[in-house]
Amino acid sequence: MLIQSIKGFNDILPDESPKWHFIERTAREVFETYGFREIRIPILEKTALFARSIGETTDIVEKEMYSFVDRGGEQVTIRPEGTASVVRAFVQHNLYSPPGLLKLYYMGPMFRHERPQAGRYRQFYQIGAEAFGIPAPSLDVEIITMLMEFFEKLGVINLALQLNSLGCLDCRPQFKESLRNYLGSCQNKLCTDCQKRLSQNPLRVMDCKNEACRECTSGAPSLIAFLCAPCKDHFQEVQELLGALKMPYQVNIRLVRGLDYYTRTTFEIIAPGLGTQNAVAGGGRYDGLVEELGGPPTPAIGFAIGVERLTSLLDNGGRSFKLPTPQVFIAALGETAESEAFQILYKLRKEGIRAEKDYDNPSLKSQLRKANRSGAPWVIILGEEELQTGRAIIKEMATGHQTQVNLTEVVTWLRDKLT
Ligand code: HAM
């Protein structure tokens, strides 16, 4: 019986990889220009790490994690996101010492047992960045600017930057209380999930997509009105700095994010072309998480980009991502010529030249047709006669011009033409 891949787990086929490479290369270029360095984090972590950082009552921890007890009896989870692991590594390896700004980025697959649909998968890739040590609003804006510049470099346009502030542990509890009171009158109309959220995590009711829940929250108080003075100033300054850079944004009071570690600035990048799953990136500050995971009090901020969603935006941009064609094709006829071709192929590739040959060894004519289809600009022709004279024919496909070159000089001759 044919074994198929698991629902929500996708193959990225060779035709698509150039696009992924382009995205990853651009991320590295842009992030490194901003002083970020790569960190590679494990895919498997102790379940407690995610439960404690993302929050016990979030959808991710309650319903979506791939968790299991390993053979040693340890409760482990395949990572649903990267921030928790980066913070764990930051604390575990004392990366807070010496104190100051530390900027890290990562890329790789994440796993959430969500209902698969267009733009939502169970294994999906994120490119993320996290900056530690600086509470200033200018860092928030620097991070957002870097993200927007990354999209610009990819040629992805028409994105909307949505912004909110989730306050801090001083001011958020009052807002939660007021929201709980407000929604109390509507309790019976809320979906079953939101009825539960109302007591445990009322903020999450704000971004429920259910029509009845949206109606209930339509006149709800805004967290912004409850911000304490330092949080209000912070949010104000973020907006002023964005304004100074002429970076358009919209304040969205429903933007509460699905993870509990956030404080103050939160943001999402929305691509209207993506349909229901329209957030191509999301992030924010998490000033309490390092301390929560056993480190010294350290402000931090970051984001993660959904790579699959981003690749579909690149599609829409109509760019073409061509696979590299071979630079040289060898057409050889006869056993001895075939063995000579095999050695030339090896030497060309050692020189870094993309070279191919035919493996069926049919007529020279059909090999030349293949050479033509391959797109290679140069073709080496090796038959009995060429072997006897010790000179191969090299054909330039664009002009049809043929040159005879000593077999011992073929590789250097082509290297000079191609580099
Ligand atoms: P998140 O909003 O859960 O944030 O995910 C970030 C991005 O990952 C989303 O905007 C989306 O593009 C993509 N994504 C999430 N779930 C899926 C899915 N099931 N299928 C496809 N794409 C998906 C975080 O993960 C935070 N760690 C971001 C962060 C970093 N905040 C601070 N630092």
Short mmCIF file of C-alpha atoms and ligand atoms in Angstrom, two decimals:
data_model
loop_
_atom_site.label_atom_id
_atom_site.label_comp_id
_atom_site.label_asym_id
_atom_site.label_seq_id
_atom_site.Cartn_x
_atom_site.Cartn_y
_atom_site.Cartn_z
CA MET A 1 0.00 0.00 0.00
CA LEU A 2 1.20 3.49 -0.86
CA ILE A 3 2.27 5.38 2.25
CA GLN A 4 1.43 9.06 2.00
CA SER A 5 2.69 11.97 4.08
CA ILE A 6 0.77 12.89 7.24
CA LYS A 7 -2.01 15.48 6.90
CA GLY A 8 -0.62 18.98 7.43
CA PHE A 9 2.98 17.87 6.80
CA ASN A 10 4.24 19.00 3.41
CA ASP A 11 7.09 18.16 1.08
CA ILE A 12 8.94 21.10 -0.36
CA LEU A 13 9.76 19.87 -3.86
CA PRO A 14 12.90 20.84 -5.82
CA ASP A 15 11.00 23.30 -8.02
CA GLU A 16 10.03 25.26 -4.92
CA SER A 17 13.41 25.22 -3.19
CA PRO A 18 14.97 28.16 -5.06
CA LYS A 19 12.22 30.35 -3.62
CA TRP A 20 12.94 29.07 -0.10
CA HIS A 21 16.66 29.69 -0.63
CA PHE A 22 15.93 33.23 -1.80
CA ILE A 23 13.84 33.91 1.32
CA GLU A 24 16.42 32.40 3.69
CA ARG A 25 19.34 34.15 2.00
CA THR A 26 17.56 37.51 2.11
CA ALA A 27 16.68 37.00 5.80
CA ARG A 28 20.32 36.28 6.66
CA GLU A 29 21.49 39.32 4.68
CA VAL A 30 19.00 41.75 6.18
CA PHE A 31 19.19 40.40 9.76
CA GLU A 32 22.98 40.33 9.78
CA THR A 33 23.06 43.93 8.53
CA TYR A 34 21.07 44.74 11.68
CA GLY A 35 23.60 42.88 13.86
CA PHE A 36 21.63 39.64 14.43
CA ARG A 37 23.52 36.34 14.67
CA GLU A 38 22.14 32.87 14.10
CA ILE A 39 21.22 30.51 16.92
CA ARG A 40 20.17 26.90 16.25
CA ILE A 41 17.81 25.49 18.81
CA PRO A 42 16.63 21.91 19.33
CA ILE A 43 13.37 20.66 17.89
CA LEU A 44 12.53 18.71 21.05
CA GLU A 45 12.26 20.39 24.46
CA LYS A 46 10.79 19.57 27.84
CA THR A 47 7.04 20.18 27.75
CA ALA A 48 7.26 22.39 30.85
CA LEU A 49 9.26 24.98 28.86
CA PHE A 50 6.36 25.67 26.49
CA ALA A 51 3.67 25.30 29.13
CA ARG A 52 5.37 27.89 31.31
CA SER A 53 6.30 30.39 28.60
CA ILE A 54 3.45 30.24 26.08
CA GLY A 55 0.87 29.81 28.89
CA GLU A 56 -1.13 26.86 30.23
CA THR A 57 -4.45 28.28 29.01
CA THR A 58 -3.44 29.16 25.45
CA ASP A 59 -4.77 27.16 22.48
CA ILE A 60 -1.22 26.10 21.61
CA VAL A 61 -0.54 24.50 25.00
CA GLU A 62 -4.07 23.23 25.63
CA LYS A 63 -4.78 21.68 22.24
CA GLU A 64 -2.02 21.93 19.69
CA MET A 65 1.25 20.58 21.03
CA TYR A 66 2.83 17.34 19.87
CA SER A 67 3.77 16.04 23.30
CA PHE A 68 4.76 12.58 24.38
CA VAL A 69 6.64 10.68 27.03
CA ASP A 70 9.99 9.58 25.60
CA ARG A 71 11.65 6.22 26.25
CA GLY A 72 13.36 7.61 29.33
CA GLY A 73 10.01 8.64 30.82
CA GLU A 74 10.57 12.37 30.12
CA GLN A 75 7.54 14.49 29.12
CA VAL A 76 8.71 16.22 25.92
CA THR A 77 7.22 18.37 23.16
CA ILE A 78 8.16 18.98 19.52
CA ARG A 79 8.54 22.75 19.45
CA PRO A 80 5.42 24.73 18.48
CA GLU A 81 7.47 27.97 18.22
CA GLY A 82 11.02 29.23 18.73
CA THR A 83 10.92 32.04 21.30
CA ALA A 84 10.69 29.76 24.36
CA SER A 85 13.75 27.77 23.26
CA VAL A 86 15.78 30.89 22.46
CA VAL A 87 15.00 32.30 25.90
CA ARG A 88 15.88 28.96 27.51
CA ALA A 89 19.23 28.96 25.67
CA PHE A 90 19.79 32.61 26.65
CA VAL A 91 19.37 31.70 30.32
CA GLN A 92 21.09 28.29 30.19
CA HIS A 93 24.26 29.64 28.54
CA ASN A 94 24.39 32.94 30.50
CA LEU A 95 24.08 34.91 27.27
CA TYR A 96 22.96 37.86 29.44
CA SER A 97 26.57 38.27 30.53
CA PRO A 98 28.11 40.73 29.77
CA PRO A 99 24.91 42.77 29.95
CA GLY A 100 23.82 44.72 26.90
CA LEU A 101 22.05 44.15 23.65
CA LEU A 102 22.04 40.64 22.21
CA LYS A 103 20.36 39.92 18.87
CA LEU A 104 19.64 36.39 17.67
CA TYR A 105 17.81 34.85 14.71
CA TYR A 106 16.75 31.33 13.82
CA MET A 107 14.94 29.42 11.11
CA GLY A 108 13.35 26.01 11.02
CA PRO A 109 10.20 23.92 11.31
CA MET A 110 7.59 24.31 14.07
CA PHE A 111 4.78 21.88 14.87
CA ARG A 112 1.20 22.57 15.94
CA HIS A 113 -1.72 20.16 15.78
CA GLU A 114 -4.10 22.68 14.22
CA ARG A 115 -6.84 21.96 11.69
CA PRO A 116 -5.00 22.05 8.35
CA GLN A 117 -6.27 24.49 5.72
CA ALA A 118 -4.75 26.84 3.16
CA GLY A 119 -1.91 28.67 4.95
CA ARG A 120 -2.25 26.55 8.10
CA TYR A 121 -0.18 23.42 8.47
CA ARG A 122 0.90 21.08 11.24
CA GLN A 123 4.53 21.38 10.29
CA PHE A 124 5.37 24.90 9.15
CA TYR A 125 8.58 26.89 8.95
CA GLN A 126 9.36 30.07 10.78
CA ILE A 127 12.16 32.59 10.47
CA GLY A 128 12.39 34.41 13.78
CA ALA A 129 14.45 37.09 15.48
CA GLU A 130 14.77 37.95 19.17
CA ALA A 131 16.60 40.92 20.75
CA PHE A 132 17.45 40.97 24.47
CA GLY A 133 18.50 43.57 26.99
CA ILE A 134 17.02 46.91 25.92
CA PRO A 135 13.62 48.22 27.07
CA ALA A 136 13.66 51.33 24.82
CA PRO A 137 10.81 51.84 22.31
CA SER A 138 13.44 52.55 19.66
CA LEU A 139 14.36 48.85 19.72
CA ASP A 140 10.71 47.94 19.03
CA VAL A 141 10.81 50.19 15.99
CA GLU A 142 14.20 48.87 14.88
CA ILE A 143 12.82 45.31 14.92
CA ILE A 144 9.70 46.30 13.01
CA THR A 145 11.79 48.26 10.49
CA MET A 146 14.03 45.26 9.92
CA LEU A 147 11.01 43.05 9.31
CA MET A 148 9.47 45.48 6.83
CA GLU A 149 12.79 45.91 5.05
CA PHE A 150 13.05 42.14 4.72
CA PHE A 151 9.65 42.03 2.98
CA GLU A 152 10.63 44.96 0.78
CA LYS A 153 13.84 43.23 -0.30
CA LEU A 154 11.76 40.20 -1.31
CA GLY A 155 9.49 42.44 -3.35
CA VAL A 156 6.48 41.59 -1.18
CA ILE A 157 4.32 44.68 -0.98
CA ASN A 158 0.81 45.69 0.14
CA LEU A 159 1.37 44.46 3.67
CA ALA A 160 -0.34 46.08 6.64
CA LEU A 161 1.48 46.60 9.93
CA GLN A 162 -0.95 46.22 12.83
CA LEU A 163 0.06 47.39 16.25
CA ASN A 164 -1.22 47.13 19.80
CA SER A 165 0.03 47.37 23.35
CA LEU A 166 -0.78 44.65 25.87
CA GLY A 167 0.47 46.67 28.84
CA CYS A 168 2.34 45.05 31.70
CA LEU A 169 1.65 43.07 34.85
CA ASP A 170 0.73 46.34 36.60
CA CYS A 171 -1.99 47.51 34.24
CA ARG A 172 -3.23 44.40 32.40
CA PRO A 173 -5.05 42.79 35.38
CA GLN A 174 -7.39 45.79 35.66
CA PHE A 175 -8.19 45.58 31.97
CA LYS A 176 -8.84 41.83 32.23
CA GLU A 177 -11.26 42.45 35.09
CA SER A 178 -13.09 45.15 33.20
CA LEU A 179 -13.26 42.97 30.05
CA ARG A 180 -14.57 40.05 32.09
CA ASN A 181 -17.31 42.26 33.55
CA TYR A 182 -18.20 43.65 30.15
CA LEU A 183 -18.40 40.23 28.51
CA GLY A 184 -20.30 38.77 31.47
CA SER A 185 -23.55 40.18 30.10
CA CYS A 186 -22.89 38.39 26.81
CA GLN A 187 -21.65 35.13 28.32
CA ASN A 188 -24.33 32.85 26.87
CA LYS A 189 -23.74 34.08 23.33
CA LEU A 190 -20.01 33.29 23.39
CA CYS A 191 -18.67 30.12 21.76
CA THR A 192 -17.81 27.28 24.16
CA ASP A 193 -14.09 28.06 23.89
CA CYS A 194 -14.65 31.71 24.76
CA GLN A 195 -16.93 30.84 27.70
CA LYS A 196 -13.93 29.00 29.14
CA ARG A 197 -11.57 31.80 28.15
CA LEU A 198 -13.76 34.33 29.93
CA SER A 199 -12.71 33.05 33.33
CA GLN A 200 -9.18 31.92 32.49
CA ASN A 201 -7.86 34.22 29.80
CA PRO A 202 -10.46 36.83 28.78
CA LEU A 203 -8.02 38.66 26.47
CA ARG A 204 -8.21 35.75 24.05
CA VAL A 205 -11.93 36.39 23.49
CA MET A 206 -10.89 39.58 21.67
CA ASP A 207 -9.42 37.78 18.66
CA CYS A 208 -11.94 34.92 18.39
CA LYS A 209 -13.11 34.66 14.76
CA ASN A 210 -16.60 33.42 15.74
CA GLU A 211 -19.24 35.91 14.55
CA ALA A 212 -21.22 35.92 17.85
CA CYS A 213 -18.03 36.44 19.87
CA ARG A 214 -16.99 39.30 17.58
CA GLU A 215 -20.37 40.94 18.13
CA CYS A 216 -19.98 40.61 21.90
CA THR A 217 -16.52 42.22 21.82
CA SER A 218 -17.42 44.95 19.34
CA GLY A 219 -17.98 47.59 22.02
CA ALA A 220 -15.54 46.12 24.55
CA PRO A 221 -13.15 48.40 26.43
CA SER A 222 -9.74 48.88 24.86
CA LEU A 223 -6.61 47.85 26.70
CA ILE A 224 -4.98 51.07 25.54
CA ALA A 225 -7.32 53.03 27.81
CA PHE A 226 -6.05 51.00 30.78
CA LEU A 227 -2.32 51.35 30.14
CA CYS A 228 -0.28 52.62 33.09
CA ALA A 229 1.76 55.79 32.49
CA PRO A 230 5.06 54.04 31.57
CA CYS A 231 3.26 51.65 29.17
CA LYS A 232 1.30 54.53 27.65
CA ASP A 233 4.51 56.53 27.11
CA HIS A 234 6.21 53.50 25.59
CA PHE A 235 3.36 52.92 23.13
CA GLN A 236 3.21 56.61 22.29
CA GLU A 237 6.91 56.74 21.54
CA VAL A 238 6.78 53.63 19.36
CA GLN A 239 4.09 55.33 17.29
CA GLU A 240 6.00 58.60 17.09
CA LEU A 241 9.15 56.85 15.92
CA LEU A 242 7.20 54.89 13.29
CA GLY A 243 5.64 58.18 12.22
CA ALA A 244 9.08 59.80 11.95
CA LEU A 245 10.16 56.97 9.62
CA LYS A 246 6.92 57.42 7.64
CA MET A 247 6.10 53.79 8.23
CA PRO A 248 2.33 53.27 7.93
CA TYR A 249 0.60 51.27 10.68
CA GLN A 250 -2.85 50.67 12.12
CA VAL A 251 -3.60 50.29 15.82
CA ASN A 252 -5.71 47.15 16.24
CA ILE A 253 -7.08 46.75 19.75
CA ARG A 254 -8.10 43.16 18.96
CA LEU A 255 -4.49 42.19 18.42
CA VAL A 256 -3.93 40.17 21.60
CA ARG A 257 -1.74 37.39 20.08
CA GLY A 258 -2.10 33.71 20.92
CA LEU A 259 0.81 33.44 23.35
CA ASP A 260 0.76 34.66 26.95
CA TYR A 261 4.31 35.96 27.29
CA TYR A 262 3.71 39.31 25.60
CA THR A 263 3.97 42.69 27.29
CA ARG A 264 3.59 46.17 25.80
CA THR A 265 4.14 46.35 22.02
CA THR A 266 2.63 43.56 19.92
CA PHE A 267 2.38 43.55 16.13
CA GLU A 268 1.34 41.48 13.18
CA ILE A 269 1.99 41.85 9.47
CA ILE A 270 -1.18 41.18 7.54
CA ALA A 271 -1.27 40.25 3.84
CA PRO A 272 -4.82 40.74 2.55
CA GLY A 273 -4.15 38.30 -0.34
CA LEU A 274 -3.73 35.36 2.02
CA GLY A 275 -7.39 34.76 2.91
CA THR A 276 -8.35 33.71 6.46
CA GLN A 277 -4.81 32.87 7.57
CA ASN A 278 -3.58 36.31 6.67
CA ALA A 279 -0.83 36.98 9.24
CA VAL A 280 2.53 36.51 7.56
CA ALA A 281 4.45 37.49 10.71
CA GLY A 282 3.76 38.31 14.32
CA GLY A 283 5.67 39.34 17.39
CA GLY A 284 6.10 41.71 20.27
CA ARG A 285 7.81 42.45 23.55
CA TYR A 286 8.08 39.87 26.29
CA ASP A 287 9.82 41.75 29.08
CA GLY A 288 8.99 39.17 31.79
CA LEU A 289 9.86 35.88 30.09
CA VAL A 290 13.61 35.68 30.76
CA GLU A 291 12.96 36.13 34.48
CA GLU A 292 10.06 33.67 34.34
CA LEU A 293 12.45 31.05 32.97
CA GLY A 294 15.03 31.63 35.71
CA GLY A 295 17.23 34.39 34.24
CA PRO A 296 17.83 37.92 35.46
CA PRO A 297 15.15 40.54 34.64
CA THR A 298 15.79 41.20 30.94
CA PRO A 299 13.54 43.02 28.51
CA ALA A 300 13.19 41.36 25.11
CA ILE A 301 11.33 41.66 21.83
CA GLY A 302 11.05 39.53 18.71
CA PHE A 303 8.96 38.22 15.85
CA ALA A 304 8.49 35.16 13.68
CA ILE A 305 7.62 34.98 9.99
CA GLY A 306 5.54 32.12 8.53
CA VAL A 307 7.61 30.94 5.57
CA GLU A 308 4.88 28.97 3.71
CA ARG A 309 2.59 32.01 3.77
CA LEU A 310 5.48 34.14 2.57
CA THR A 311 6.24 31.81 -0.35
CA SER A 312 2.65 32.09 -1.53
CA LEU A 313 3.00 35.89 -1.51
CA LEU A 314 6.11 35.57 -3.65
CA ASP A 315 4.04 33.49 -6.09
CA ASN A 316 1.55 36.27 -6.35
CA GLY A 317 4.37 38.67 -7.18
CA GLY A 318 4.89 36.81 -10.44
CA ARG A 319 8.64 36.41 -9.91
CA SER A 320 10.33 33.55 -11.62
CA PHE A 321 12.67 31.32 -9.67
CA LYS A 322 14.64 29.36 -12.21
CA LEU A 323 16.63 26.32 -11.23
CA PRO A 324 20.25 26.74 -12.29
CA THR A 325 20.86 25.05 -15.64
CA PRO A 326 24.08 23.07 -16.28
CA GLN A 327 26.95 25.09 -17.74
CA VAL A 328 28.41 22.20 -19.69
CA PHE A 329 26.85 19.08 -21.24
CA ILE A 330 28.99 16.17 -22.42
CA ALA A 331 27.82 14.07 -25.35
CA ALA A 332 29.92 10.94 -25.70
CA LEU A 333 29.62 7.97 -28.03
CA GLY A 334 31.27 4.62 -27.44
CA GLU A 335 32.66 2.91 -24.37
CA THR A 336 36.08 4.61 -24.33
CA ALA A 337 34.58 8.03 -24.97
CA GLU A 338 32.09 7.37 -22.19
CA SER A 339 34.89 6.64 -19.75
CA GLU A 340 36.79 9.79 -20.84
CA ALA A 341 33.55 11.80 -20.45
CA PHE A 342 33.14 10.43 -16.95
CA GLN A 343 36.58 11.73 -15.94
CA ILE A 344 36.04 15.15 -17.55
CA LEU A 345 32.69 15.41 -15.74
CA TYR A 346 34.38 14.71 -12.42
CA LYS A 347 37.12 17.32 -13.07
CA LEU A 348 34.66 20.00 -14.25
CA ARG A 349 32.54 19.59 -11.11
CA LYS A 350 35.68 19.75 -8.96
CA GLU A 351 36.28 23.17 -10.55
CA GLY A 352 32.78 24.20 -9.43
CA ILE A 353 31.32 24.00 -12.94
CA ARG A 354 27.79 22.60 -13.23
CA ALA A 355 28.21 19.76 -15.68
CA GLU A 356 25.94 16.94 -16.88
CA LYS A 357 26.17 14.05 -19.31
CA ASP A 358 23.84 11.54 -20.81
CA TYR A 359 23.63 8.22 -19.02
CA ASP A 360 21.71 6.21 -21.65
CA ASN A 361 24.41 6.72 -24.28
CA PRO A 362 22.07 6.61 -27.31
CA SER A 363 22.98 8.18 -30.69
CA LEU A 364 25.03 11.37 -30.75
CA LYS A 365 22.10 13.16 -32.37
CA SER A 366 19.74 12.41 -29.49
CA GLN A 367 22.44 13.34 -26.96
CA LEU A 368 22.81 16.71 -28.69
CA ARG A 369 19.06 17.21 -28.53
CA LYS A 370 19.24 16.56 -24.78
CA ALA A 371 22.17 18.95 -24.52
CA ASN A 372 20.08 21.60 -26.22
CA ARG A 373 17.11 21.01 -23.89
CA SER A 374 19.36 21.18 -20.83
CA GLY A 375 20.10 24.84 -21.55
CA ALA A 376 23.86 24.32 -21.16
CA PRO A 377 25.76 27.03 -23.10
CA TRP A 378 28.69 24.70 -23.84
CA VAL A 379 28.65 21.12 -25.13
CA ILE A 380 31.63 18.77 -25.28
CA ILE A 381 31.41 16.22 -28.09
CA LEU A 382 33.47 13.07 -27.73
CA GLY A 383 33.35 10.31 -30.36
CA GLU A 384 35.84 7.67 -31.59
CA GLU A 385 37.48 10.20 -33.93
CA GLU A 386 38.00 12.76 -31.14
CA LEU A 387 39.61 10.12 -28.97
CA GLN A 388 41.97 9.11 -31.77
CA THR A 389 43.08 12.69 -32.43
CA GLY A 390 43.16 13.46 -28.72
CA ARG A 391 41.03 16.56 -29.33
CA ALA A 392 37.43 17.08 -28.15
CA ILE A 393 34.96 19.28 -29.97
CA ILE A 394 33.53 22.06 -27.84
CA LYS A 395 30.41 23.67 -29.22
CA GLU A 396 29.13 27.05 -28.17
CA MET A 397 25.37 26.61 -28.31
CA ALA A 398 24.45 30.27 -28.77
CA THR A 399 26.51 30.64 -32.00
CA GLY A 400 26.86 27.03 -33.11
CA HIS A 401 30.60 27.66 -33.35
CA GLN A 402 32.81 24.59 -32.76
CA THR A 403 36.42 24.51 -31.51
CA GLN A 404 38.80 21.59 -31.17
CA VAL A 405 40.56 21.47 -27.81
CA ASN A 406 43.18 19.02 -26.54
CA LEU A 407 41.57 16.49 -24.18
CA THR A 408 44.07 17.43 -21.45
CA GLU A 409 43.06 21.10 -21.75
CA VAL A 410 39.29 20.81 -21.96
CA VAL A 411 38.67 21.56 -18.29
CA THR A 412 40.95 24.63 -18.10
CA TRP A 413 39.64 25.89 -21.45
CA LEU A 414 36.06 25.78 -20.21
CA ARG A 415 36.97 27.15 -16.80
CA ASP A 416 38.51 30.20 -18.49
CA LYS A 417 35.36 30.69 -20.58
CA LEU A 418 33.00 30.30 -17.62
CA THR A 419 34.73 32.30 -14.89
P1 HAM B 1 2.86 33.19 16.00
O1 HAM B 1 1.98 34.37 15.70
O2 HAM B 1 2.25 32.04 16.69
O3 HAM B 1 4.08 33.77 16.85
O4 HAM B 1 3.53 32.68 14.65
C1 HAM B 1 4.23 33.55 13.80
C2 HAM B 1 3.86 33.29 12.34
O5 HAM B 1 4.04 31.90 12.04
C3 HAM B 1 2.40 33.56 12.02
O6 HAM B 1 2.19 34.94 11.76
C4 HAM B 1 2.22 32.70 10.78
O7 HAM B 1 2.69 33.40 9.63
C5 HAM B 1 3.10 31.51 11.05
N1 HAM B 1 2.28 30.38 11.54
C6 HAM B 1 1.82 30.16 12.79
N2 HAM B 1 1.11 29.02 12.85
C7 HAM B 1 1.13 28.49 11.59
C8 HAM B 1 0.57 27.31 10.99
N3 HAM B 1 -0.11 26.40 11.69
N4 HAM B 1 0.78 27.08 9.65
C9 HAM B 1 1.49 27.98 8.92
N5 HAM B 1 2.04 29.11 9.43
C10 HAM B 1 1.86 29.37 10.75
C11 HAM B 1 5.08 33.02 17.33
O8 HAM B 1 5.29 31.87 17.04
C12 HAM B 1 6.03 33.81 18.23
N6 HAM B 1 7.09 32.90 18.67
C13 HAM B 1 6.59 35.01 17.49
C14 HAM B 1 7.53 35.81 18.36
C15 HAM B 1 8.87 35.77 18.36
N7 HAM B 1 7.15 36.67 19.28
C16 HAM B 1 8.23 37.16 19.87
N8 HAM B 1 9.26 36.63 19.32
#
